[in-house]
Amino acid sequence: MHEQEKQGGKCCGGCCDYRRAVIVLCIISLVFSVIGIINPSLNQAYQDQEYPELEQIVKDHSTNLLIMGIVHIIMTVIALVGAVIFNFFMVAIYVFWSILNLIISIVLQQQMVGELLDWVEKQTDDASWSASNQDELESSFNTYMIMNYVITAILTLLWVYPSVFLSVEIKKGIMTKETYPREEMSCCCVANRR
């Protein structure tokens, strides 16, 4: 089978096969997810006693983000195992999760921004802070968040595309345990591959 012509696609401009790409991306995702869960607990840029309402907003949303992070780690491990054992459903569910994660993250971020803007408005009841200042702040936040959502969506799609194509190749029978010697491809890790 090793001598036969490769039937599956090449990921990342011919760098590797989709299985290898999914495995590498899942490992990278796991590392960053664990760092993302650990890091917020190490850094706090404001005084809890001075802003107790802000502390409550942050705590509420930190819990949501922690839950999302844990589910993301579980789904990434499922995708990693699915890629290793050539399981269509395990890889496909990761694709579904990635899109759902993007949508839920956008909703949660919008809720948090809304609560933060409401908190800022309550804190600025003095005459120096006008309604136009609040509108300008909200407009700036919304512009920033829309740009953030677009960039996040593009990066999510780029991150997930190897999983989509691996799922398709597994489903079609192109990428299986038996055919992997034919499909295996890497620009740096496999000797004499096309």
PDB file of C-alpha atoms in Angstrom:
ATOM      1  CA  MET A   1       0.000   0.000   0.000  1.00  0.00           C
ATOM      2  CA  HIS A   2       2.962   2.324   0.696  1.00  0.00           C
ATOM      3  CA  GLU A   3       3.896   2.321  -3.007  1.00  0.00           C
ATOM      4  CA  GLN A   4       0.422   3.325  -4.228  1.00  0.00           C
ATOM      5  CA  GLU A   5      -0.406   6.902  -5.208  1.00  0.00           C
ATOM      6  CA  LYS A   6      -1.867   9.058  -2.434  1.00  0.00           C
ATOM      7  CA  GLN A   7      -5.632   9.544  -2.875  1.00  0.00           C
ATOM      8  CA  GLY A   8      -6.351  11.944  -0.015  1.00  0.00           C
ATOM      9  CA  GLY A   9      -5.665  15.632   0.219  1.00  0.00           C
ATOM     10  CA  LYS A  10      -2.672  17.516   1.498  1.00  0.00           C
ATOM     11  CA  CYS A  11      -3.084  19.971   4.330  1.00  0.00           C
ATOM     12  CA  CYS A  12      -1.518  23.395   4.738  1.00  0.00           C
ATOM     13  CA  GLY A  13      -0.221  23.772   1.201  1.00  0.00           C
ATOM     14  CA  GLY A  14       1.189  20.254   1.013  1.00  0.00           C
ATOM     15  CA  CYS A  15       2.834  20.221   4.428  1.00  0.00           C
ATOM     16  CA  CYS A  16       1.184  17.051   5.719  1.00  0.00           C
ATOM     17  CA  ASP A  17      -1.826  14.750   5.588  1.00  0.00           C
ATOM     18  CA  TYR A  18      -5.032  15.750   7.392  1.00  0.00           C
ATOM     19  CA  ARG A  19      -4.634  13.163  10.131  1.00  0.00           C
ATOM     20  CA  ARG A  20      -1.213  14.466  11.107  1.00  0.00           C
ATOM     21  CA  ALA A  21      -2.523  18.064  10.961  1.00  0.00           C
ATOM     22  CA  VAL A  22      -5.441  17.255  13.268  1.00  0.00           C
ATOM     23  CA  ILE A  23      -3.155  15.515  15.750  1.00  0.00           C
ATOM     24  CA  VAL A  24      -0.719  18.451  15.802  1.00  0.00           C
ATOM     25  CA  LEU A  25      -3.492  21.054  16.065  1.00  0.00           C
ATOM     26  CA  CYS A  26      -5.206  19.135  18.878  1.00  0.00           C
ATOM     27  CA  ILE A  27      -1.966  18.998  20.853  1.00  0.00           C
ATOM     28  CA  ILE A  28      -1.415  22.740  20.337  1.00  0.00           C
ATOM     29  CA  SER A  29      -5.045  23.421  21.303  1.00  0.00           C
ATOM     30  CA  LEU A  30      -4.699  21.363  24.487  1.00  0.00           C
ATOM     31  CA  VAL A  31      -1.577  23.260  25.535  1.00  0.00           C
ATOM     32  CA  PHE A  32      -3.181  26.663  24.964  1.00  0.00           C
ATOM     33  CA  SER A  33      -6.445  25.589  26.607  1.00  0.00           C
ATOM     34  CA  VAL A  34      -4.676  24.498  29.773  1.00  0.00           C
ATOM     35  CA  ILE A  35      -2.680  27.743  29.820  1.00  0.00           C
ATOM     36  CA  GLY A  36      -5.915  29.686  29.254  1.00  0.00           C
ATOM     37  CA  ILE A  37      -7.568  28.017  32.234  1.00  0.00           C
ATOM     38  CA  ILE A  38      -4.588  28.520  34.539  1.00  0.00           C
ATOM     39  CA  ASN A  39      -3.580  32.074  33.508  1.00  0.00           C
ATOM     40  CA  PRO A  40      -6.647  34.130  34.590  1.00  0.00           C
ATOM     41  CA  SER A  41      -6.294  32.908  38.157  1.00  0.00           C
ATOM     42  CA  LEU A  42      -2.723  34.222  38.284  1.00  0.00           C
ATOM     43  CA  ASN A  43      -3.429  37.825  37.253  1.00  0.00           C
ATOM     44  CA  GLN A  44      -5.837  40.331  38.748  1.00  0.00           C
ATOM     45  CA  ALA A  45      -5.462  43.967  37.711  1.00  0.00           C
ATOM     46  CA  TYR A  46      -7.904  45.632  40.130  1.00  0.00           C
ATOM     47  CA  GLN A  47      -8.697  45.721  43.831  1.00  0.00           C
ATOM     48  CA  ASP A  48     -11.569  43.426  44.886  1.00  0.00           C
ATOM     49  CA  GLN A  49     -12.530  45.604  47.843  1.00  0.00           C
ATOM     50  CA  GLU A  50     -12.747  48.775  45.786  1.00  0.00           C
ATOM     51  CA  TYR A  51     -15.019  47.339  43.062  1.00  0.00           C
ATOM     52  CA  PRO A  52     -17.146  44.500  44.515  1.00  0.00           C
ATOM     53  CA  GLU A  53     -19.737  44.669  41.686  1.00  0.00           C
ATOM     54  CA  LEU A  54     -16.986  44.361  39.090  1.00  0.00           C
ATOM     55  CA  GLU A  55     -15.600  41.392  41.009  1.00  0.00           C
ATOM     56  CA  GLN A  56     -19.024  39.710  40.833  1.00  0.00           C
ATOM     57  CA  ILE A  57     -19.303  40.293  37.066  1.00  0.00           C
ATOM     58  CA  VAL A  58     -15.845  38.833  36.535  1.00  0.00           C
ATOM     59  CA  LYS A  59     -16.590  35.832  38.793  1.00  0.00           C
ATOM     60  CA  ASP A  60     -19.853  35.090  37.007  1.00  0.00           C
ATOM     61  CA  HIS A  61     -18.234  35.104  33.600  1.00  0.00           C
ATOM     62  CA  SER A  62     -15.071  33.354  34.752  1.00  0.00           C
ATOM     63  CA  THR A  63     -17.194  30.389  35.759  1.00  0.00           C
ATOM     64  CA  ASN A  64     -18.763  30.272  32.294  1.00  0.00           C
ATOM     65  CA  LEU A  65     -15.355  30.520  30.641  1.00  0.00           C
ATOM     66  CA  LEU A  66     -13.964  27.800  32.892  1.00  0.00           C
ATOM     67  CA  ILE A  67     -16.811  25.469  31.957  1.00  0.00           C
ATOM     68  CA  MET A  68     -16.285  26.245  28.266  1.00  0.00           C
ATOM     69  CA  GLY A  69     -12.552  25.627  28.651  1.00  0.00           C
ATOM     70  CA  ILE A  70     -13.062  22.251  30.320  1.00  0.00           C
ATOM     71  CA  VAL A  71     -15.571  21.148  27.675  1.00  0.00           C
ATOM     72  CA  HIS A  72     -13.148  22.335  24.982  1.00  0.00           C
ATOM     73  CA  ILE A  73     -10.342  20.244  26.480  1.00  0.00           C
ATOM     74  CA  ILE A  74     -12.602  17.180  26.580  1.00  0.00           C
ATOM     75  CA  MET A  75     -13.735  17.696  22.976  1.00  0.00           C
ATOM     76  CA  THR A  76     -10.145  18.237  21.838  1.00  0.00           C
ATOM     77  CA  VAL A  77      -9.043  14.995  23.496  1.00  0.00           C
ATOM     78  CA  ILE A  78     -11.943  13.235  21.747  1.00  0.00           C
ATOM     79  CA  ALA A  79     -10.792  14.659  18.391  1.00  0.00           C
ATOM     80  CA  LEU A  80      -7.187  13.677  19.093  1.00  0.00           C
ATOM     81  CA  VAL A  81      -8.192  10.106  19.924  1.00  0.00           C
ATOM     82  CA  GLY A  82     -10.512  10.066  16.898  1.00  0.00           C
ATOM     83  CA  ALA A  83      -7.666  11.095  14.606  1.00  0.00           C
ATOM     84  CA  VAL A  84      -5.346   8.496  16.090  1.00  0.00           C
ATOM     85  CA  ILE A  85      -7.885   5.652  15.740  1.00  0.00           C
ATOM     86  CA  PHE A  86      -9.461   6.916  12.465  1.00  0.00           C
ATOM     87  CA  ASN A  87     -12.920   7.439  13.992  1.00  0.00           C
ATOM     88  CA  PHE A  88     -15.249   9.613  11.901  1.00  0.00           C
ATOM     89  CA  PHE A  89     -17.683  10.539  14.690  1.00  0.00           C
ATOM     90  CA  MET A  90     -15.003  11.551  17.173  1.00  0.00           C
ATOM     91  CA  VAL A  91     -13.416  13.914  14.659  1.00  0.00           C
ATOM     92  CA  ALA A  92     -16.752  15.198  13.304  1.00  0.00           C
ATOM     93  CA  ILE A  93     -18.074  16.032  16.773  1.00  0.00           C
ATOM     94  CA  TYR A  94     -15.024  18.262  17.258  1.00  0.00           C
ATOM     95  CA  VAL A  95     -15.989  20.202  14.130  1.00  0.00           C
ATOM     96  CA  PHE A  96     -19.510  20.636  15.500  1.00  0.00           C
ATOM     97  CA  TRP A  97     -18.118  21.649  18.903  1.00  0.00           C
ATOM     98  CA  SER A  98     -15.755  24.212  17.386  1.00  0.00           C
ATOM     99  CA  ILE A  99     -18.615  26.006  15.649  1.00  0.00           C
ATOM    100  CA  LEU A 100     -20.853  25.763  18.725  1.00  0.00           C
ATOM    101  CA  ASN A 101     -17.978  27.000  20.910  1.00  0.00           C
ATOM    102  CA  LEU A 102     -17.558  30.030  18.644  1.00  0.00           C
ATOM    103  CA  ILE A 103     -21.267  30.888  18.874  1.00  0.00           C
ATOM    104  CA  ILE A 104     -21.455  30.394  22.654  1.00  0.00           C
ATOM    105  CA  SER A 105     -18.268  32.422  23.164  1.00  0.00           C
ATOM    106  CA  ILE A 106     -19.690  35.324  21.171  1.00  0.00           C
ATOM    107  CA  VAL A 107     -22.921  35.252  23.192  1.00  0.00           C
ATOM    108  CA  LEU A 108     -21.059  35.096  26.529  1.00  0.00           C
ATOM    109  CA  GLN A 109     -18.678  37.893  25.529  1.00  0.00           C
ATOM    110  CA  GLN A 110     -21.585  40.108  24.474  1.00  0.00           C
ATOM    111  CA  GLN A 111     -23.289  39.500  27.815  1.00  0.00           C
ATOM    112  CA  MET A 112     -20.116  40.364  29.703  1.00  0.00           C
ATOM    113  CA  VAL A 113     -19.497  43.526  27.668  1.00  0.00           C
ATOM    114  CA  GLY A 114     -23.099  44.607  28.286  1.00  0.00           C
ATOM    115  CA  GLU A 115     -22.724  44.088  32.024  1.00  0.00           C
ATOM    116  CA  LEU A 116     -19.375  45.904  32.082  1.00  0.00           C
ATOM    117  CA  LEU A 117     -20.816  48.875  30.183  1.00  0.00           C
ATOM    118  CA  ASP A 118     -23.758  48.998  32.602  1.00  0.00           C
ATOM    119  CA  TRP A 119     -21.295  48.925  35.509  1.00  0.00           C
ATOM    120  CA  VAL A 120     -19.256  51.772  33.985  1.00  0.00           C
ATOM    121  CA  GLU A 121     -22.427  53.815  33.537  1.00  0.00           C
ATOM    122  CA  LYS A 122     -23.343  53.331  37.216  1.00  0.00           C
ATOM    123  CA  GLN A 123     -19.848  54.371  38.289  1.00  0.00           C
ATOM    124  CA  THR A 124     -19.923  57.597  36.277  1.00  0.00           C
ATOM    125  CA  ASP A 125     -22.947  59.423  37.604  1.00  0.00           C
ATOM    126  CA  ASP A 126     -21.036  62.679  38.002  1.00  0.00           C
ATOM    127  CA  ALA A 127     -21.355  65.657  35.667  1.00  0.00           C
ATOM    128  CA  SER A 128     -18.006  65.046  33.978  1.00  0.00           C
ATOM    129  CA  TRP A 129     -19.335  61.891  32.305  1.00  0.00           C
ATOM    130  CA  SER A 130     -22.052  62.633  29.769  1.00  0.00           C
ATOM    131  CA  ALA A 131     -24.371  60.419  27.780  1.00  0.00           C
ATOM    132  CA  SER A 132     -22.273  61.114  24.689  1.00  0.00           C
ATOM    133  CA  ASN A 133     -19.203  59.756  26.512  1.00  0.00           C
ATOM    134  CA  GLN A 134     -21.162  56.595  27.348  1.00  0.00           C
ATOM    135  CA  ASP A 135     -22.366  56.285  23.739  1.00  0.00           C
ATOM    136  CA  GLU A 136     -18.820  56.737  22.459  1.00  0.00           C
ATOM    137  CA  LEU A 137     -17.545  54.074  24.866  1.00  0.00           C
ATOM    138  CA  GLU A 138     -20.282  51.663  23.813  1.00  0.00           C
ATOM    139  CA  SER A 139     -19.593  52.345  20.137  1.00  0.00           C
ATOM    140  CA  SER A 140     -15.869  51.711  20.625  1.00  0.00           C
ATOM    141  CA  PHE A 141     -16.520  48.497  22.535  1.00  0.00           C
ATOM    142  CA  ASN A 142     -18.972  47.270  19.898  1.00  0.00           C
ATOM    143  CA  THR A 143     -16.577  48.054  17.048  1.00  0.00           C
ATOM    144  CA  TYR A 144     -13.763  46.255  18.829  1.00  0.00           C
ATOM    145  CA  MET A 145     -15.980  43.257  19.622  1.00  0.00           C
ATOM    146  CA  ILE A 146     -17.233  42.934  16.031  1.00  0.00           C
ATOM    147  CA  MET A 147     -13.645  42.948  14.755  1.00  0.00           C
ATOM    148  CA  ASN A 148     -12.772  40.389  17.435  1.00  0.00           C
ATOM    149  CA  TYR A 149     -15.687  38.143  16.407  1.00  0.00           C
ATOM    150  CA  VAL A 150     -14.789  38.277  12.714  1.00  0.00           C
ATOM    151  CA  ILE A 151     -11.131  37.475  13.350  1.00  0.00           C
ATOM    152  CA  THR A 152     -12.068  34.700  15.790  1.00  0.00           C
ATOM    153  CA  ALA A 153     -14.494  33.191  13.255  1.00  0.00           C
ATOM    154  CA  ILE A 154     -11.853  33.224  10.501  1.00  0.00           C
ATOM    155  CA  LEU A 155      -9.238  31.658  12.773  1.00  0.00           C
ATOM    156  CA  THR A 156     -11.743  29.031  13.945  1.00  0.00           C
ATOM    157  CA  LEU A 157     -12.526  28.061  10.367  1.00  0.00           C
ATOM    158  CA  LEU A 158      -8.831  27.835   9.496  1.00  0.00           C
ATOM    159  CA  TRP A 159      -8.184  25.796  12.644  1.00  0.00           C
ATOM    160  CA  VAL A 160     -11.070  23.393  11.954  1.00  0.00           C
ATOM    161  CA  TYR A 161     -10.631  22.824   8.230  1.00  0.00           C
ATOM    162  CA  PRO A 162      -8.186  19.891   8.643  1.00  0.00           C
ATOM    163  CA  SER A 163     -10.742  18.179  10.916  1.00  0.00           C
ATOM    164  CA  VAL A 164     -13.463  18.665   8.297  1.00  0.00           C
ATOM    165  CA  PHE A 165     -11.351  17.114   5.545  1.00  0.00           C
ATOM    166  CA  LEU A 166     -10.104  14.300   7.807  1.00  0.00           C
ATOM    167  CA  SER A 167     -13.738  13.479   8.647  1.00  0.00           C
ATOM    168  CA  VAL A 168     -14.589  13.368   4.948  1.00  0.00           C
ATOM    169  CA  GLU A 169     -11.581  11.169   4.134  1.00  0.00           C
ATOM    170  CA  ILE A 170     -12.379   8.762   6.990  1.00  0.00           C
ATOM    171  CA  LYS A 171     -16.053   8.602   5.940  1.00  0.00           C
ATOM    172  CA  LYS A 172     -15.107   7.884   2.296  1.00  0.00           C
ATOM    173  CA  GLY A 173     -12.625   5.195   3.345  1.00  0.00           C
ATOM    174  CA  ILE A 174      -9.650   7.100   1.941  1.00  0.00           C
ATOM    175  CA  MET A 175      -8.040   7.506   5.380  1.00  0.00           C
ATOM    176  CA  THR A 176      -8.141   4.274   7.389  1.00  0.00           C
ATOM    177  CA  LYS A 177      -5.680   2.312   9.458  1.00  0.00           C
ATOM    178  CA  GLU A 178      -5.046   0.081   6.461  1.00  0.00           C
ATOM    179  CA  THR A 179      -4.626   2.912   3.933  1.00  0.00           C
ATOM    180  CA  TYR A 180      -2.599   5.248   6.133  1.00  0.00           C
ATOM    181  CA  PRO A 181       0.769   4.011   4.833  1.00  0.00           C
ATOM    182  CA  ARG A 182      -0.404   5.234   1.407  1.00  0.00           C
ATOM    183  CA  GLU A 183      -1.891   8.487   2.729  1.00  0.00           C
ATOM    184  CA  GLU A 184       0.857   9.387   5.179  1.00  0.00           C
ATOM    185  CA  MET A 185       2.568  12.592   4.172  1.00  0.00           C
ATOM    186  CA  SER A 186       4.780  15.162   5.803  1.00  0.00           C
ATOM    187  CA  CYS A 187       7.221  17.756   4.551  1.00  0.00           C
ATOM    188  CA  CYS A 188       9.601  17.055   7.433  1.00  0.00           C
ATOM    189  CA  CYS A 189       8.720  13.924   9.391  1.00  0.00           C
ATOM    190  CA  VAL A 190       8.301  11.137   6.805  1.00  0.00           C
ATOM    191  CA  ALA A 191      11.085  10.105   4.490  1.00  0.00           C
ATOM    192  CA  ASN A 192      10.502   9.944   0.723  1.00  0.00           C
ATOM    193  CA  ARG A 193       6.852  10.910   0.590  1.00  0.00           C
ATOM    194  CA  ARG A 194       5.042  12.666  -2.216  1.00  0.00           C
TER     195      ARG A 194
END
